[in-house]
XYZ file of C-alpha atoms in Angstrom:
232
model
C 6.984 -14.718 8.421
C 5.364 -11.594 7.198
C 7.118 -9.584 4.305
C 5.750 -6.168 3.228
C 6.039 -4.844 -0.459
C 6.377 -1.197 -0.817
C 4.825 -0.023 -3.980
C 6.974 3.025 -5.081
C 6.865 2.820 -9.021
C 4.894 6.219 -9.732
C 6.032 8.992 -11.231
C 3.584 11.499 -9.110
C 2.254 13.423 -12.557
C -0.640 14.920 -10.425
C 1.621 16.418 -7.745
C 3.409 18.644 -10.432
C 6.733 18.047 -9.134
C 10.069 17.325 -10.826
C 10.563 14.357 -8.693
C 8.280 11.050 -7.872
C 6.398 12.119 -4.722
C 7.678 9.056 -2.753
C 11.102 10.616 -2.834
C 10.432 14.126 -1.734
C 12.085 14.997 1.325
C 9.767 15.864 4.451
C 11.527 16.810 7.396
C 15.060 15.321 6.444
C 13.404 12.289 5.392
C 11.897 11.421 2.035
C 8.215 10.200 2.128
C 9.071 6.512 1.243
C 11.594 6.269 4.423
C 8.923 7.608 6.434
C 6.916 4.889 4.967
C 9.111 2.078 5.270
C 10.082 2.701 9.272
C 6.499 2.165 10.156
C 7.319 -1.358 9.115
C 10.932 -1.190 10.272
C 9.439 -0.659 13.468
C 6.806 -3.007 13.638
C 8.056 -6.832 15.017
C 5.674 -8.490 13.153
C 7.084 -7.486 10.117
C 10.147 -9.769 8.942
C 11.299 -8.360 5.749
C 10.934 -5.533 3.046
C 11.061 -5.702 -0.487
C 10.635 -2.192 -2.475
C 9.424 -1.892 -5.996
C 10.616 0.649 -7.611
C 12.442 1.919 -10.899
C 15.931 0.674 -10.415
C 17.441 4.180 -11.023
C 16.590 4.939 -7.356
C 17.984 1.739 -5.812
C 21.406 3.371 -4.925
C 19.684 6.112 -3.527
C 17.482 4.179 -1.205
C 20.376 1.712 -0.190
C 21.892 5.006 1.226
C 18.687 6.196 2.901
C 18.308 2.706 4.367
C 21.877 2.840 5.799
C 21.655 6.258 7.036
C 18.089 5.338 8.691
C 18.935 1.997 10.067
C 16.899 0.486 8.091
C 17.852 -3.678 8.372
C 14.795 -5.407 7.519
C 15.281 -4.334 3.591
C 15.803 -7.629 1.813
C 15.961 -6.759 -1.874
C 14.525 -4.570 -5.003
C 11.801 -5.474 -7.471
C 11.350 -4.054 -10.959
C 8.812 -1.386 -11.196
C 6.089 -2.291 -14.342
C 4.499 -0.326 -16.729
C 1.080 -0.617 -14.464
C 0.336 -0.970 -10.907
C -1.126 -4.704 -11.774
C 2.731 -5.415 -13.083
C 4.440 -3.648 -10.039
C 2.028 -5.389 -7.313
C 2.978 -8.857 -9.480
C 6.397 -8.246 -9.691
C 6.687 -7.400 -6.159
C 4.953 -10.392 -4.670
C 7.161 -12.701 -6.775
C 9.970 -11.417 -5.263
C 8.809 -11.768 -1.884
C 7.582 -15.719 -2.726
C 11.535 -16.615 -3.208
C 12.014 -15.775 0.862
C 8.924 -16.652 2.763
C 6.846 -19.987 2.765
C 3.543 -20.730 0.921
C 1.141 -20.138 4.183
C 3.106 -16.952 5.310
C 1.370 -13.254 4.445
C 2.631 -10.512 1.707
C 1.687 -7.187 2.714
C 1.269 -4.813 0.145
C 1.476 -1.190 0.968
C 2.164 1.989 -1.356
C 4.917 4.065 -0.565
C 3.207 7.336 -0.310
C 0.857 6.355 2.301
C 3.647 7.268 5.421
C 0.318 7.782 8.061
C -0.044 4.430 9.509
C 0.671 2.648 12.937
C 1.199 -0.473 14.836
C -2.788 -0.969 15.380
C -3.337 -1.036 12.012
C -0.642 -3.453 10.897
C -1.401 -5.571 13.619
C -4.868 -5.546 13.353
C -4.484 -6.256 9.547
C -2.224 -9.101 10.047
C -4.247 -10.583 12.815
C -7.380 -10.674 10.542
C -5.119 -12.028 7.455
C -4.055 -14.873 9.620
C -7.503 -15.828 10.652
C -9.201 -15.231 7.170
C -6.452 -15.716 4.714
C -6.247 -11.880 3.735
C -7.265 -8.634 4.774
C -7.561 -4.942 3.680
C -7.460 -2.068 5.726
C -10.872 0.286 5.589
C -12.836 2.816 6.829
C -16.861 3.637 7.140
C -17.748 6.426 4.714
C -18.992 9.316 6.686
C -20.029 11.412 3.064
C -22.995 11.360 1.206
C -22.601 9.067 -1.627
C -24.337 10.190 -5.090
C -24.663 7.857 -7.994
C -23.781 9.496 -11.180
C -23.608 8.013 -14.835
C -22.632 11.490 -16.400
C -20.185 13.029 -13.542
C -22.258 16.656 -13.251
C -25.676 15.231 -12.107
C -27.428 12.268 -10.006
C -31.054 10.931 -9.647
C -30.097 9.182 -6.430
C -28.017 8.428 -3.653
C -26.126 5.273 -2.517
C -26.585 3.715 0.932
C -22.994 4.042 2.558
C -24.000 1.631 4.953
C -23.125 -1.250 2.088
C -20.256 0.391 1.080
C -16.358 0.318 2.567
C -13.539 2.737 1.551
C -10.316 0.389 1.385
C -6.761 1.414 1.593
C -3.465 -0.049 1.943
C -1.655 -1.698 3.766
C -3.276 -5.074 2.515
C -2.160 -8.500 3.633
C -2.683 -11.995 1.666
C -1.702 -15.539 2.182
C 1.299 -15.231 -0.583
C -0.221 -18.596 -1.980
C -3.173 -17.114 -2.661
C -2.048 -13.992 -4.128
C 0.355 -15.985 -6.853
C -2.856 -18.136 -7.685
C -5.097 -14.600 -7.986
C -2.515 -13.598 -10.617
C -2.225 -17.272 -12.420
C -6.242 -16.929 -12.513
C -6.094 -13.314 -13.936
C -3.340 -14.666 -16.924
C -5.693 -17.354 -17.821
C -8.954 -14.686 -17.701
C -6.815 -12.088 -19.393
C -7.038 -9.195 -16.809
C -4.272 -7.001 -16.619
C -6.180 -3.334 -15.553
C -6.821 -4.169 -11.997
C -4.369 -1.927 -10.081
C -4.941 -3.264 -6.745
C -4.646 -6.611 -5.685
C -7.971 -6.695 -3.737
C -9.726 -5.633 -6.717
C -8.007 -8.337 -8.755
C -9.218 -10.624 -6.242
C -12.426 -10.140 -6.335
C -12.325 -10.298 -10.110
C -10.953 -14.207 -10.062
C -13.350 -15.119 -7.103
C -11.969 -14.346 -3.865
C -13.688 -12.707 -0.911
C -12.006 -9.669 0.808
C -11.962 -9.222 4.848
C -11.738 -5.853 6.495
C -9.267 -4.801 9.200
C -9.185 -1.638 10.939
C -7.970 1.270 8.995
C -7.730 5.208 9.352
C -9.149 8.531 8.103
C -5.529 9.889 8.461
C -3.815 7.147 6.074
C -4.262 9.343 3.285
C -2.256 8.450 -0.110
C -0.070 11.772 -0.668
C -1.504 12.668 -4.202
C -1.968 16.543 -4.225
C -0.219 19.474 -2.464
C -3.299 19.803 0.235
C -1.949 15.917 1.061
C 1.529 17.159 1.600
C 0.599 19.595 3.709
C -1.555 17.461 5.571
C 1.138 15.108 6.425
C 3.659 18.041 7.373
C 1.048 19.157 9.818
C 0.709 15.372 11.355
C 4.328 15.489 11.768
C 4.306 18.429 13.578
C 1.578 17.361 15.937
C 3.367 14.308 16.852
C 6.411 15.951 17.605
C 4.193 17.958 20.571
């Protein structure tokens, strides 16, 4: 089985909205529903866990019914940090799937994904044990120590831009957090960084430059334009 953990605990301070951006309604649906429907409609996903502030549970349940979302299984409590939220979601998923099954981690505010991305990620994770969606970098990279100047460039051929969704064998994901506790590591926002810190190797699957994390008003404009384009 493959369960997805949707991370929806963020407050969206950079967007300067009166509600977290994952609950912003666009085209009659909250962003989080746009995101979840990608997994609801994919046959390789068996269950959905949502990590969020519990004050949104009732609202989300109403939205799930309204949008015919049937794969929702349960909520997990959002932590103070992304580290805690991801861990809580993984532990909640572990109640429902076996140790060799996959847990997929995805940001609630990344609604522009498709079946190809999800399927390629799962295929790679089944073969390798984990998978992180990624893309090549197109821009020139400059190394800086002071944030205002640079003396050298970085070869972009040795760098990848990584995204969610990411998939992990759930026994490895749990072991990752166990190792992190022993090493007193608590500051890794994403599990892929944490996996590297505790000694795992990460494998890449196909990502997309459209798969933006909605962080700024410009990102919202991109998403609105994307929705218009797929309606044509």
